[in-house]
mmCIF file of C-alpha atoms in Angstrom:
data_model
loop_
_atom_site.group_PDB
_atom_site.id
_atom_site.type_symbol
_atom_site.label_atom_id
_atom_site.label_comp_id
_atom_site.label_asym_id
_atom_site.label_seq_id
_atom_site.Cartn_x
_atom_site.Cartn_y
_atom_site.Cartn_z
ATOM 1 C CA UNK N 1 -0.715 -0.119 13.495
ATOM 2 C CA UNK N 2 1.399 -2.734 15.861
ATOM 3 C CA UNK N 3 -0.893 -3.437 18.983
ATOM 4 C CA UNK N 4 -0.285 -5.682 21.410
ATOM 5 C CA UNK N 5 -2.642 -8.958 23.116
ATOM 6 C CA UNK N 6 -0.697 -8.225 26.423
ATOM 7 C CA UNK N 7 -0.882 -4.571 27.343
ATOM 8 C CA UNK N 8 -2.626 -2.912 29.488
ATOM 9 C CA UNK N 9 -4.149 -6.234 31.154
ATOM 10 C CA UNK N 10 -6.278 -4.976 34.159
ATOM 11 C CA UNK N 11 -5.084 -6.626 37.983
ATOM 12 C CA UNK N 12 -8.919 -7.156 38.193
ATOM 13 C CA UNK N 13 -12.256 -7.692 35.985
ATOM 14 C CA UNK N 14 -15.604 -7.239 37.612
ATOM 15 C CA UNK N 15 -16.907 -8.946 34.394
ATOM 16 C CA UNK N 16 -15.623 -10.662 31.392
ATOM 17 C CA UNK N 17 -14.081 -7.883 28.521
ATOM 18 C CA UNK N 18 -14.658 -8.873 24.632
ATOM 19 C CA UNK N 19 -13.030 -7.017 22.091
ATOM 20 C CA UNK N 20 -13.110 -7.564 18.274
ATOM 21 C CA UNK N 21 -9.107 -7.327 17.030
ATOM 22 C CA UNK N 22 -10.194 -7.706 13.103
ATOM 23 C CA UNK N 23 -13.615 -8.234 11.567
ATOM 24 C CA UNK N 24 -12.947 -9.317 8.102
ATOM 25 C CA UNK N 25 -15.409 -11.069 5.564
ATOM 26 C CA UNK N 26 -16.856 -13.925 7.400
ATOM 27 C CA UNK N 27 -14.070 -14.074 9.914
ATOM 28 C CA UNK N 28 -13.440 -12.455 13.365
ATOM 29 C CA UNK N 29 -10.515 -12.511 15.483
ATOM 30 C CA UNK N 30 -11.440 -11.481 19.459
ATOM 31 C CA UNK N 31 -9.723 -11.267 22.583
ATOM 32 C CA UNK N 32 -11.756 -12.411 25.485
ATOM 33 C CA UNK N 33 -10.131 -11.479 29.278
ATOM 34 C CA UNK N 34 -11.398 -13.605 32.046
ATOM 35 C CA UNK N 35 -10.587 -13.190 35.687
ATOM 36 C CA UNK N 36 -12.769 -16.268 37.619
ATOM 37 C CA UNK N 37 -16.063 -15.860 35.310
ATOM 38 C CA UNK N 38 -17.613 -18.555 34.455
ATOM 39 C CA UNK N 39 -20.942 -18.950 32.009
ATOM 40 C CA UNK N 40 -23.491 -19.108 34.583
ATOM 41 C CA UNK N 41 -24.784 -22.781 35.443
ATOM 42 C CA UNK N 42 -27.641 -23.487 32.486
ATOM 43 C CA UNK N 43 -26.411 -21.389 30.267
ATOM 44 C CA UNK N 44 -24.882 -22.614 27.054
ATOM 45 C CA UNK N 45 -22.774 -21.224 24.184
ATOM 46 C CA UNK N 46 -24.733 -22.250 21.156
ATOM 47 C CA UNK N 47 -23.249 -20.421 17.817
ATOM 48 C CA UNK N 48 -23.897 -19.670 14.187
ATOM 49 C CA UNK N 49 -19.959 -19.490 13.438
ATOM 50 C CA UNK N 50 -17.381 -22.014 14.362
ATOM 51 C CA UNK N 51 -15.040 -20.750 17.017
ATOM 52 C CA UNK N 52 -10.737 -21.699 16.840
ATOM 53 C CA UNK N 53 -9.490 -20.882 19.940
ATOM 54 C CA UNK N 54 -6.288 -20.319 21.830
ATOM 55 C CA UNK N 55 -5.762 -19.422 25.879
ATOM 56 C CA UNK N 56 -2.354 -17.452 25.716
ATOM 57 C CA UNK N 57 -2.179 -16.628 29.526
ATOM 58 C CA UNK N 58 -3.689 -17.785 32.411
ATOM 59 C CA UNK N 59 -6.211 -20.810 32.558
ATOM 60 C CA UNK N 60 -9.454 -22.091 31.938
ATOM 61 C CA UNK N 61 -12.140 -25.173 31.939
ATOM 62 C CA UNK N 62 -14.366 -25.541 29.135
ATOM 63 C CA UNK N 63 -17.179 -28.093 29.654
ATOM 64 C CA UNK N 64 -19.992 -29.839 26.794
ATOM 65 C CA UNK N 65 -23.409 -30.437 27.028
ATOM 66 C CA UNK N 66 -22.206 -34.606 27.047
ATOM 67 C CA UNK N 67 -20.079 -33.878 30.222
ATOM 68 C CA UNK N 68 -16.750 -33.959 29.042
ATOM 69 C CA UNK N 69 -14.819 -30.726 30.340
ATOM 70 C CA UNK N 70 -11.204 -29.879 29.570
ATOM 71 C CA UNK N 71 -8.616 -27.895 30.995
ATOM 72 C CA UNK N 72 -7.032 -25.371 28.740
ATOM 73 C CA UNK N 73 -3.426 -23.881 29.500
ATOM 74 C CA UNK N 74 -1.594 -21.026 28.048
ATOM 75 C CA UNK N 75 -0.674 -22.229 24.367
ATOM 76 C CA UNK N 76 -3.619 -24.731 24.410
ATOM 77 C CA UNK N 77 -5.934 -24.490 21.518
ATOM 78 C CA UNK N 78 -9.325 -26.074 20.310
ATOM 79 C CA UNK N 79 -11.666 -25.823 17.522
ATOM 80 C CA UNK N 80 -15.492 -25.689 18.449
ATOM 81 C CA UNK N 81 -17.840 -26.235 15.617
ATOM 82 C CA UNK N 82 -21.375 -24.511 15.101
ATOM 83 C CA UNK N 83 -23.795 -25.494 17.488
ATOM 84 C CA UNK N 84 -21.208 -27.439 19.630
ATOM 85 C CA UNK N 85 -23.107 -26.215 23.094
ATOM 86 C CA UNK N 86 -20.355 -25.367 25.533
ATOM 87 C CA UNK N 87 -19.629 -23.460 28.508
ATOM 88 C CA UNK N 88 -17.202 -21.904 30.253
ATOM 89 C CA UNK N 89 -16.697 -24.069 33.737
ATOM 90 C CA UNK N 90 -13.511 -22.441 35.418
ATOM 91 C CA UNK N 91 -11.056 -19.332 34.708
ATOM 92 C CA UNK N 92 -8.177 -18.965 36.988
ATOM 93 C CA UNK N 93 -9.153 -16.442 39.603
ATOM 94 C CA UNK N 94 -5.821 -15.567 40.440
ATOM 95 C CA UNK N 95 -4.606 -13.726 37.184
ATOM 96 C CA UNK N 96 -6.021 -12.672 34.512
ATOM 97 C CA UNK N 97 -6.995 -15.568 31.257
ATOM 98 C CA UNK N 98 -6.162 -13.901 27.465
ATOM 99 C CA UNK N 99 -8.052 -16.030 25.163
ATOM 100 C CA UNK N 100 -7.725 -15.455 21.344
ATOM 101 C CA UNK N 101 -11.173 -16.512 19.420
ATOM 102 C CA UNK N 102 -11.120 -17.001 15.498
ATOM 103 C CA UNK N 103 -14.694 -17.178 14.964
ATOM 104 C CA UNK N 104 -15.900 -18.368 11.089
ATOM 105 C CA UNK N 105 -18.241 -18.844 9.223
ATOM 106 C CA UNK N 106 -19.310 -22.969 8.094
ATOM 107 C CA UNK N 107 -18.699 -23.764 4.885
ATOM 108 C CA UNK N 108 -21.987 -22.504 2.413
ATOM 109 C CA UNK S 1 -8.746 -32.279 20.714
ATOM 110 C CA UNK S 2 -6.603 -30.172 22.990
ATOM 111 C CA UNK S 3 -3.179 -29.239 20.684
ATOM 112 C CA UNK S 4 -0.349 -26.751 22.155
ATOM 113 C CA UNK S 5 0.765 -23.994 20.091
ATOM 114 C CA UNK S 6 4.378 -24.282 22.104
ATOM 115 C CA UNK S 7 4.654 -27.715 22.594
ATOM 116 C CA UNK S 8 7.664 -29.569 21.055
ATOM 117 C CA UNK S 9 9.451 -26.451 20.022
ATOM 118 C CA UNK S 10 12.379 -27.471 18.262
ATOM 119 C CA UNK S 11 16.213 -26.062 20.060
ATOM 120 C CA UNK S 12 17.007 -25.095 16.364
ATOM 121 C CA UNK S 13 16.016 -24.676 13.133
ATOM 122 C CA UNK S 14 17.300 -25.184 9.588
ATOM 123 C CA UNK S 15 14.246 -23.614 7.556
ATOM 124 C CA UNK S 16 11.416 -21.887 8.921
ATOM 125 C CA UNK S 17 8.318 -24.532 9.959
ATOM 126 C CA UNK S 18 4.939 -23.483 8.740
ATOM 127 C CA UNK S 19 1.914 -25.894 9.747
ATOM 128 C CA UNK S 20 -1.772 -25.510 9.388
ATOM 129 C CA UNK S 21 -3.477 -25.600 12.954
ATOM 130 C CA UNK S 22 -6.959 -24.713 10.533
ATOM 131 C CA UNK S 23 -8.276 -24.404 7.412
ATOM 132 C CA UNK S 24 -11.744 -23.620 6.831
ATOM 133 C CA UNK S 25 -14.009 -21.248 4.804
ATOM 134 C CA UNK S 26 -12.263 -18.671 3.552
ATOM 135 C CA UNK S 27 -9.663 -18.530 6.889
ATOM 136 C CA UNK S 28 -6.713 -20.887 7.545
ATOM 137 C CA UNK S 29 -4.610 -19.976 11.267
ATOM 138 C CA UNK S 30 -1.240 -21.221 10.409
ATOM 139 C CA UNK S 31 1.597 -21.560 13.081
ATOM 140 C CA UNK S 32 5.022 -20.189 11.709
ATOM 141 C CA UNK S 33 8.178 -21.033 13.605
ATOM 142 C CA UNK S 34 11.034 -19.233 12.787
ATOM 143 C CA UNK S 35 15.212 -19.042 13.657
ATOM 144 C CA UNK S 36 17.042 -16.156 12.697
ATOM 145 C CA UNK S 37 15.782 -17.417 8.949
ATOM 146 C CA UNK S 38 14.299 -14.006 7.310
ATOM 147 C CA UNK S 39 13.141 -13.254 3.663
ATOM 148 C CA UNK S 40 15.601 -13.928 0.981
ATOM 149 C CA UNK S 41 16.771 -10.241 -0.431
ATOM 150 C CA UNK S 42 14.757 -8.984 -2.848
ATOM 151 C CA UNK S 43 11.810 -11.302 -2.527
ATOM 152 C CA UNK S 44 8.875 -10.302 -1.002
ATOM 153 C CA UNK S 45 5.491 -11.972 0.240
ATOM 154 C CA UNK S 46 2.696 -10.464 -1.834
ATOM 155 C CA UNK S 47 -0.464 -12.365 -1.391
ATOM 156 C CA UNK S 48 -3.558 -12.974 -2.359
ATOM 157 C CA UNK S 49 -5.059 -13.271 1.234
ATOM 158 C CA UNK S 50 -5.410 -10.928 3.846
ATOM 159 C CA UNK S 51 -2.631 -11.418 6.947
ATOM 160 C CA UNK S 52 -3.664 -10.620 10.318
ATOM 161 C CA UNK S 53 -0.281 -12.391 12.375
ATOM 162 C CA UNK S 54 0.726 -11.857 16.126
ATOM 163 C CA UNK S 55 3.552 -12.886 17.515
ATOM 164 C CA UNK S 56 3.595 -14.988 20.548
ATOM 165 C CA UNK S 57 7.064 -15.893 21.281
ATOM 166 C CA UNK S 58 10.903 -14.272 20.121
ATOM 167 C CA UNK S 59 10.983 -11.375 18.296
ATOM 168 C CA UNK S 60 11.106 -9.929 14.644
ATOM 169 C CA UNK S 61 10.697 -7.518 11.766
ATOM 170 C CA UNK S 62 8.472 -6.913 9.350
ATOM 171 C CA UNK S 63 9.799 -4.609 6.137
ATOM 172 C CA UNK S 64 7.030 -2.897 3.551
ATOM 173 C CA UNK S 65 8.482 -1.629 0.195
ATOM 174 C CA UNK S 66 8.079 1.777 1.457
ATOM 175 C CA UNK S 67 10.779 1.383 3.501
ATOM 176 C CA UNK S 68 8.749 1.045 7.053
ATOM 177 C CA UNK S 69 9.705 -1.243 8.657
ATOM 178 C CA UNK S 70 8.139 -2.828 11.927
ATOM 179 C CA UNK S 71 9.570 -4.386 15.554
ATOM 180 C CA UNK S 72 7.161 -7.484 16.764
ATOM 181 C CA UNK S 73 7.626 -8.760 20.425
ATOM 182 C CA UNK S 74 5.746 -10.908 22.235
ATOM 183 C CA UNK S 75 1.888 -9.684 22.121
ATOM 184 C CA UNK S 76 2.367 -7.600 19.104
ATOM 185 C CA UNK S 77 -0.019 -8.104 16.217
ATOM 186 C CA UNK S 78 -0.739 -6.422 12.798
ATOM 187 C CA UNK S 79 -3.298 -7.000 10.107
ATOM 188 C CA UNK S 80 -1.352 -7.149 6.349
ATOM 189 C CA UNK S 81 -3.518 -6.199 3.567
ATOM 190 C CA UNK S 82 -3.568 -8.696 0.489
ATOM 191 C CA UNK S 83 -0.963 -7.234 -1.883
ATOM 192 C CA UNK S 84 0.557 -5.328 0.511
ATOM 193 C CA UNK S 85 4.487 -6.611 -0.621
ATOM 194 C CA UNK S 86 6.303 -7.423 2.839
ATOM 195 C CA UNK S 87 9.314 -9.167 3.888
ATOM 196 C CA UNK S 88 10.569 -10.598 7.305
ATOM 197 C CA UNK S 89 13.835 -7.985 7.902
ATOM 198 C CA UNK S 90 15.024 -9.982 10.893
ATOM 199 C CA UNK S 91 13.987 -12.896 13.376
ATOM 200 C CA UNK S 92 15.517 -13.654 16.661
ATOM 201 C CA UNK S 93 18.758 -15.813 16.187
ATOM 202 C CA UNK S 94 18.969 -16.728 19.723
ATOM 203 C CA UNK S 95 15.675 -18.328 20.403
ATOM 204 C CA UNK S 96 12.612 -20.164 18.347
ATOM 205 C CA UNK S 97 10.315 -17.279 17.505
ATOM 206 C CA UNK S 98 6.650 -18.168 16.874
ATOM 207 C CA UNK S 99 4.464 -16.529 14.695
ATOM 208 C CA UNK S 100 0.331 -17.217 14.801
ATOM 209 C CA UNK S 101 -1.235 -16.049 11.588
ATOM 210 C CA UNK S 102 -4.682 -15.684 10.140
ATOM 211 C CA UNK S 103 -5.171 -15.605 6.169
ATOM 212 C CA UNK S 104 -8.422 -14.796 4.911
ATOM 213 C CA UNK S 105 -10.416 -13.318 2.193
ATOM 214 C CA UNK S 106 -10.799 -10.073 1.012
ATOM 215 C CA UNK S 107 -14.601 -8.616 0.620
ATOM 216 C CA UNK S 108 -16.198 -9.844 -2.462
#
């Protein structure tokens, strides 16, 4: 019943890995592994659900459709509402990036 | 916008720290810091709220009142059912531990 964020961590990732840790009622915990990816140029992340996130190894560079971009290191968390169109501009490609997403729903 | 889940970690702590990093529709993510502190004797946590908590830094315990009783390290997460009575056995006297947790609410 005790897993661990940490194990088994690949040396390599030909692509990003997403896996669901808990899917509850209207809520849904992932872990995202990154190893260089980056959302290809035009694309955007545009979601239904609100998205609270942490990077807990490695690092990244999230960027918004106004042009602001931020750097993320491990322990570094942000909240990204509904519809906030962002993509993902840089992950380290020297280790491997653990990213913990809380993904919820907007208030009804 | 950017917060750090490990910045400002105190050397020491009298009580255990617990501080909303979100609240929102039917979830809250609380950070939990704790020192050695564990659950008084005989009282136990039995909530209302599903638990899904990993721990990120130290180390700890987790007791159920079936006697199981759980080792957390860094990584190591575990989803607690509402009602499900648990207690916090032991936390690592020699260093802050921190705890990220995710309440949310059972299935209608």
């Amino acid at each position: 019943m005790v897993d661990n964020l940490f194990k088994n961590l690949p040396d390599t990732l030909d692509e990003e890995v997403f896996e669901d840790l808990l899917t509850g009622n209207n809520v849904r915990v992932e872990r995202i592994l990154s190893h260089g990816q980056t959302t290809p140029r035009g694309e955007w992340y545009d979601q239904e659900q609100h998205e609270w996130v942490i990077l807990l190894k490695g690092g990244a560079r999230i960027g918004y459709d106004n042009g602001r971009e931020i750097s993320l290191e491990a322990g570094d968390h942000v909240n990204i509402p509904a519809h906030c169109r962002h993509r993902v501009t840089w992950t380290d490609p020297q280790q491997v990036t653990v990213w913990l997403a809380v993904f919820y729903d907007p208030a009804n």
